[in-house]
CSV table of C-alpha atoms in Angstrom, one decimal:
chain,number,residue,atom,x,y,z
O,23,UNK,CA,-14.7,-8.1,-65.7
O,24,UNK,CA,-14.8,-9.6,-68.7
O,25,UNK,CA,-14.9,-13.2,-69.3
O,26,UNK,CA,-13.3,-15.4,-72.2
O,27,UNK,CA,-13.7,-18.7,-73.4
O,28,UNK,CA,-11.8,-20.5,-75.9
O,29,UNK,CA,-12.6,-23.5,-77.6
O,30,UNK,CA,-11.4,-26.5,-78.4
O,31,UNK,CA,-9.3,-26.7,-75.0
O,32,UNK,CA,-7.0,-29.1,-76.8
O,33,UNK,CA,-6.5,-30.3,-80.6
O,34,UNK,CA,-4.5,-32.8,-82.2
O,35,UNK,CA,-3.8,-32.8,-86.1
O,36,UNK,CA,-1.3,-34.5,-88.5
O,37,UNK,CA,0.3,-32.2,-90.5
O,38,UNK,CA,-1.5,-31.0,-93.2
O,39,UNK,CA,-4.8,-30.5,-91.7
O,40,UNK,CA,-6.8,-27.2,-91.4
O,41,UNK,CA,-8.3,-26.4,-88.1
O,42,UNK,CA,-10.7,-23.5,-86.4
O,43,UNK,CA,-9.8,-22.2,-83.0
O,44,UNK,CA,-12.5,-20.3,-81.3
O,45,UNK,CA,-13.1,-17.3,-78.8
O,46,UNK,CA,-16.0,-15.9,-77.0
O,47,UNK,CA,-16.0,-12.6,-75.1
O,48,UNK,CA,-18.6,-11.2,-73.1
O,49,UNK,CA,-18.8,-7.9,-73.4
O,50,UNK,CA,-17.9,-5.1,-76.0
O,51,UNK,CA,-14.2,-5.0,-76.8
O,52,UNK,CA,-12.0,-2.7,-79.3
O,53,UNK,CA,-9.4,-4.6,-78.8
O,54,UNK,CA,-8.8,-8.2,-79.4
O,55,UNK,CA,-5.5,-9.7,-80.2
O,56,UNK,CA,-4.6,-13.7,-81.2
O,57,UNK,CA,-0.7,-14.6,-79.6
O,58,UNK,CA,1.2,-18.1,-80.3
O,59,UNK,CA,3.0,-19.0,-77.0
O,60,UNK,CA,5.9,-21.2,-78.6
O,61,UNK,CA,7.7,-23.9,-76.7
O,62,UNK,CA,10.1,-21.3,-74.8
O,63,UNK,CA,7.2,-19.5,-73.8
O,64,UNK,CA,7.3,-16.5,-75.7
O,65,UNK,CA,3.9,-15.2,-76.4
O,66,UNK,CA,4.1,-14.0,-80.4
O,67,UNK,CA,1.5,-11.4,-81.9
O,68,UNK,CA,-0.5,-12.9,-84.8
O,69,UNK,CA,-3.4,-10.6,-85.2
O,70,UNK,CA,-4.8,-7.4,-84.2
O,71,UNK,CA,-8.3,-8.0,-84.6
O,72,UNK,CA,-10.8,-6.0,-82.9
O,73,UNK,CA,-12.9,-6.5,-85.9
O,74,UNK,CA,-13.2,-7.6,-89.7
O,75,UNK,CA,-11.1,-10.5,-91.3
O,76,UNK,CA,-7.4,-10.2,-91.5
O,77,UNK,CA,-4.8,-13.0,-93.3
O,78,UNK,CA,-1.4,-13.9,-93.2
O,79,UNK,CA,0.1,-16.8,-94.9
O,80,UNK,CA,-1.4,-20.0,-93.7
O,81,UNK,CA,-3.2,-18.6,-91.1
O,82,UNK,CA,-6.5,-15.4,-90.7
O,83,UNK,CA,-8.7,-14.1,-88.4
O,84,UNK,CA,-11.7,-13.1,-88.0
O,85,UNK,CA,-13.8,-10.8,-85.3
O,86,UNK,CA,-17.6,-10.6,-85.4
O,87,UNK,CA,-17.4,-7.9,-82.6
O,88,UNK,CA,-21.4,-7.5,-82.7
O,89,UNK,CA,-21.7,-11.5,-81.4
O,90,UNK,CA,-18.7,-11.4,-79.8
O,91,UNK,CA,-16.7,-13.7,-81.1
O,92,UNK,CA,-13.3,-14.6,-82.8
O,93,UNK,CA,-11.8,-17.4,-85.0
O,94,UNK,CA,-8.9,-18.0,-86.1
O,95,UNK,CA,-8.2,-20.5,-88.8
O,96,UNK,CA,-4.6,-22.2,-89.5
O,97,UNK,CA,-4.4,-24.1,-93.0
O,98,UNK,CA,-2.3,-26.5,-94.0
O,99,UNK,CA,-0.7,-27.0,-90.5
O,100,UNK,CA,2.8,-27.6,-89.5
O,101,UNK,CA,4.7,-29.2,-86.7
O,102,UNK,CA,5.9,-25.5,-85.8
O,103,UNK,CA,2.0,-24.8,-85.3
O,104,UNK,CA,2.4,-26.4,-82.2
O,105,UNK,CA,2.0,-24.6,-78.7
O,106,UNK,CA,-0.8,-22.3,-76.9
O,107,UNK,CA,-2.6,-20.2,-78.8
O,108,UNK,CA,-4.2,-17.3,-76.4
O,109,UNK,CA,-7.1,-15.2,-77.9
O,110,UNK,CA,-7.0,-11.6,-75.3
O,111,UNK,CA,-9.7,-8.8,-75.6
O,112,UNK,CA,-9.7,-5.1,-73.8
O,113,UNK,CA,-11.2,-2.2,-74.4
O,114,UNK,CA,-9.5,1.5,-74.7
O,115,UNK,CA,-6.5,1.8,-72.5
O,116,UNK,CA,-7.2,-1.0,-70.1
O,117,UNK,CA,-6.1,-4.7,-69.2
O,118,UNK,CA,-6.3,-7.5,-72.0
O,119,UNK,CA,-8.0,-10.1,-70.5
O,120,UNK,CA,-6.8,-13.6,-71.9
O,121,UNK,CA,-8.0,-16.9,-72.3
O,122,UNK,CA,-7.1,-19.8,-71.3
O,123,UNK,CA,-6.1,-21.0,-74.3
O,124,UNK,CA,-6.5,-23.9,-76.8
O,125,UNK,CA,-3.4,-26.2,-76.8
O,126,UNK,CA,-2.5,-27.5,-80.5
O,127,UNK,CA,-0.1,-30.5,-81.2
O,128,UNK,CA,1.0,-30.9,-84.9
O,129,UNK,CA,2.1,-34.1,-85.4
O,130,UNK,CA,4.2,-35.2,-88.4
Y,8,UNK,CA,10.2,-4.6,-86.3
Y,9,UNK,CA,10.4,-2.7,-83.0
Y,10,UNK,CA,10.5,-4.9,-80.0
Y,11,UNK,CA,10.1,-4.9,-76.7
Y,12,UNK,CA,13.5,-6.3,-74.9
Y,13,UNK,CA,13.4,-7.8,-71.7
Y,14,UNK,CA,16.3,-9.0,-69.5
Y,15,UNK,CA,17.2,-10.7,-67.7
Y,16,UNK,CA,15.9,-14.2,-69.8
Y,17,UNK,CA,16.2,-16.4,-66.8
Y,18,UNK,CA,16.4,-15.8,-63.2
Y,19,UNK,CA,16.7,-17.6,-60.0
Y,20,UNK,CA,16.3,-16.2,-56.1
Y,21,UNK,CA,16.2,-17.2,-52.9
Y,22,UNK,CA,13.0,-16.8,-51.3
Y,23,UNK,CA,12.4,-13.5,-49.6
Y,24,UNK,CA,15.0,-12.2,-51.6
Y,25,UNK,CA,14.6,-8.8,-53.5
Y,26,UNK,CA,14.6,-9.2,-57.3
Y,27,UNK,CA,14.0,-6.6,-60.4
Y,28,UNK,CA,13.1,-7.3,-63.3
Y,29,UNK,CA,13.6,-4.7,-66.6
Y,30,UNK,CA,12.4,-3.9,-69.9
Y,31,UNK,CA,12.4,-1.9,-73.0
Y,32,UNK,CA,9.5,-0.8,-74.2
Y,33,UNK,CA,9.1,0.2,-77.6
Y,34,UNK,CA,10.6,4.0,-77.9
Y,35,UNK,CA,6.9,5.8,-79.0
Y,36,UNK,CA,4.6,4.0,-77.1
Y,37,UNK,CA,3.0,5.5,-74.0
Y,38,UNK,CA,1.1,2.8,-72.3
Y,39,UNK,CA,3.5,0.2,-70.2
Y,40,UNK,CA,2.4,-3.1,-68.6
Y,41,UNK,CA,3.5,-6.1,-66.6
Y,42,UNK,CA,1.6,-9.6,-67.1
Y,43,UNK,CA,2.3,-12.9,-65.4
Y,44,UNK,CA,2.0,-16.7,-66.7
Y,45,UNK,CA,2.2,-19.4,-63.6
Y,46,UNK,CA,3.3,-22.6,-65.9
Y,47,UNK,CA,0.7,-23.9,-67.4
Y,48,UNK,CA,-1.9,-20.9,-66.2
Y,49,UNK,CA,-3.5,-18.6,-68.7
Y,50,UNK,CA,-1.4,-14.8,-68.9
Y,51,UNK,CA,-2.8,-12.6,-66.1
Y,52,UNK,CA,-2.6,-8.9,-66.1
Y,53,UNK,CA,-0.7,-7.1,-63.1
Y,54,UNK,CA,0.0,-3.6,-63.3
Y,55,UNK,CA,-0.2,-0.7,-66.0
Y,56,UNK,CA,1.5,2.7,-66.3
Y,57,UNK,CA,1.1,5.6,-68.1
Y,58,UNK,CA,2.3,9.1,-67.8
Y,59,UNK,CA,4.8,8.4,-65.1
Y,60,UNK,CA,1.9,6.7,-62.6
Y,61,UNK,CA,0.2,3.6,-62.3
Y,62,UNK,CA,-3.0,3.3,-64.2
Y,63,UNK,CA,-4.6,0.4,-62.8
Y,64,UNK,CA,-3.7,-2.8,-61.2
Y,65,UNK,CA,-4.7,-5.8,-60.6
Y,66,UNK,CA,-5.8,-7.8,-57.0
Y,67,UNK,CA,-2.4,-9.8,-57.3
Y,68,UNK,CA,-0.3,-6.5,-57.3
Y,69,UNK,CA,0.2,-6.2,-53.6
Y,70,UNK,CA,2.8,-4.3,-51.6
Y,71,UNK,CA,5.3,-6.7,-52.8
Y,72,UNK,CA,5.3,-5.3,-56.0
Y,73,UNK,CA,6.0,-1.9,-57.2
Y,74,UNK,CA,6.7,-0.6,-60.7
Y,75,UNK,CA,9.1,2.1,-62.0
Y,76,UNK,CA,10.4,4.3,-65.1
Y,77,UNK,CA,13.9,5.5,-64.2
Y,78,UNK,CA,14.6,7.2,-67.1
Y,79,UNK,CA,13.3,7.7,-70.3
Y,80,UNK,CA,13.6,4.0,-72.0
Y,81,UNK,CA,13.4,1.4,-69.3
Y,82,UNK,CA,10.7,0.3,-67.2
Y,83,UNK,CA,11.4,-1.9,-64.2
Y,84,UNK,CA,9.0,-4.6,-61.8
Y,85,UNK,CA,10.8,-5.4,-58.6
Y,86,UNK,CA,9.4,-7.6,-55.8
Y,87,UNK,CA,10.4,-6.5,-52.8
Y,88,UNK,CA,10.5,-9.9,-50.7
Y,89,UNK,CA,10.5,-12.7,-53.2
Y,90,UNK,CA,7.5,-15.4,-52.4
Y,91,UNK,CA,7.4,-19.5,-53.6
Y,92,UNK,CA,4.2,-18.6,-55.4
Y,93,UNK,CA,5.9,-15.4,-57.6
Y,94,UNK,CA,7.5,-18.2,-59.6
Y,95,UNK,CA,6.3,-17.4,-63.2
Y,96,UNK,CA,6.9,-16.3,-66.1
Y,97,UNK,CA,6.7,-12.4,-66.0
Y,98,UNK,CA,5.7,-10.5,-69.4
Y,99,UNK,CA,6.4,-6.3,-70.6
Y,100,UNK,CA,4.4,-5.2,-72.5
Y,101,UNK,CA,3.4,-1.5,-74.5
Y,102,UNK,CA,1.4,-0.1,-76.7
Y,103,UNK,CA,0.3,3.3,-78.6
Y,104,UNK,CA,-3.4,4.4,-78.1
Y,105,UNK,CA,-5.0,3.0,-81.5
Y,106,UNK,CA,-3.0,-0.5,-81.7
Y,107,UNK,CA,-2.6,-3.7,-80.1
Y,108,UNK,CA,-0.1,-4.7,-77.6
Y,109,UNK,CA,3.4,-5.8,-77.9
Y,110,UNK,CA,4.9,-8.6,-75.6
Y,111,UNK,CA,8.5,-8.9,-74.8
Y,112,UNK,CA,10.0,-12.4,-74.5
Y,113,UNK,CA,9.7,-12.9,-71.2
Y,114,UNK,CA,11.1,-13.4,-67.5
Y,115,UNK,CA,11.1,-17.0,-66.5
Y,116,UNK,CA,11.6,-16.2,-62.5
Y,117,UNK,CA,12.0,-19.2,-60.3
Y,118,UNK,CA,11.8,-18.8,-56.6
Y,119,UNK,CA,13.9,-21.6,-54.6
């Protein structure tokens, strides 16, 4: 199946600071989707990605699906930036396969 | 913007005990799933459904499990004979062909 990484496993910031969270996917995907688990464990949809560059607010995306990879960048961070933020990729009608995620504390 | 409702939020259950859990998909979507977070796991995927069958599965969905759309709104997970390990935290999910996934909030199920 297919595999994902996600990098950095765990970050720490002050509030303020700008940060890149990456994922790697080894094999061809058309879909790839960025969640925010929040402290009660709800997984939140930020992007719908498979490819291109997307933005909302403080935070965007972007899918190079030809190297297989994804980032997603959060400016300006805030305290409520903490939690688990999951990168998942599928392909047409089958299972999203998720990372393991990379763990972000805000501090203030 | 159309959610996916899950209930109930919280549940607890004896062990070998029988428990179902429900959902609301999203009324136009076609494609139904059910993933699974252990705390502090990544989310794995169990089970899909789509026109009234299961699509695929996944190794963890076992005999225990089974998945079913009563009518035409909810779609229900039930595990027949409730195990230590199904503790988790139990995720709907739908989608339409050309878009991404919605998640519901979640069933935190703990098994006692």
């Amino acid at each position: 199946g297919i595999q994902v990484e996600q990098s950095p496993p765990d970050l720490i910031l002050q509030e303020g600071a700008n940060s890149t969270l990456r994922c790697n996917f080894s094999d061809s995907v058309n879909n790839l989707q960025w969640f925010h688990q929040n402290p009660w464990g709800q997984l939140i949809n930020l992007f719908y990605i498979p490819s291109g560059t997307k933005q909302n607010g403080r935070l965007s995306a972007t899918t190079v699906a030809t190297e297989r990879y994804s980032l997603l960048y959060i400016s300006s961070s805030q305290t409520t930036d903490s939690g688990v933020y999951f990168c998942a990729v599928g392909t047409s009608g089958s299972r999203l396969t998720f990372g393991e995620g990379t763990q972000l504390t805000v501090n203030p | 913007e159309p959610e996916v409702t899950q209930t109930p939020s919280h549940q607890v259950t004896q062990m070998g005990q029988e428990v179902i859990l429900r959902c609301v998909p999203i009324s136009n979507h076609l494609y139904f799933y059910w993933y699974r977070q252990i705390l502090g796991q990544k989310v794995e995927f169990l089970v899909s459904f789509y026109n009234n069958e299961i699509s695929e599965k996944s190794e963890i969905f076992d005999d225990q499990f089974s998945v079913e759309r009563p009518d035409g709104s909810n779609f229900t997970l039930k595990i027949r004979s409730t195990k230590l390990e199904d503790s988790a935290m139990y995720f709907c999910a739908s989608k339409t062909s050309n878009y991404g996934y919605t998640f519901g909030s979640g069933t935190r199920l703990t098994v006692v």
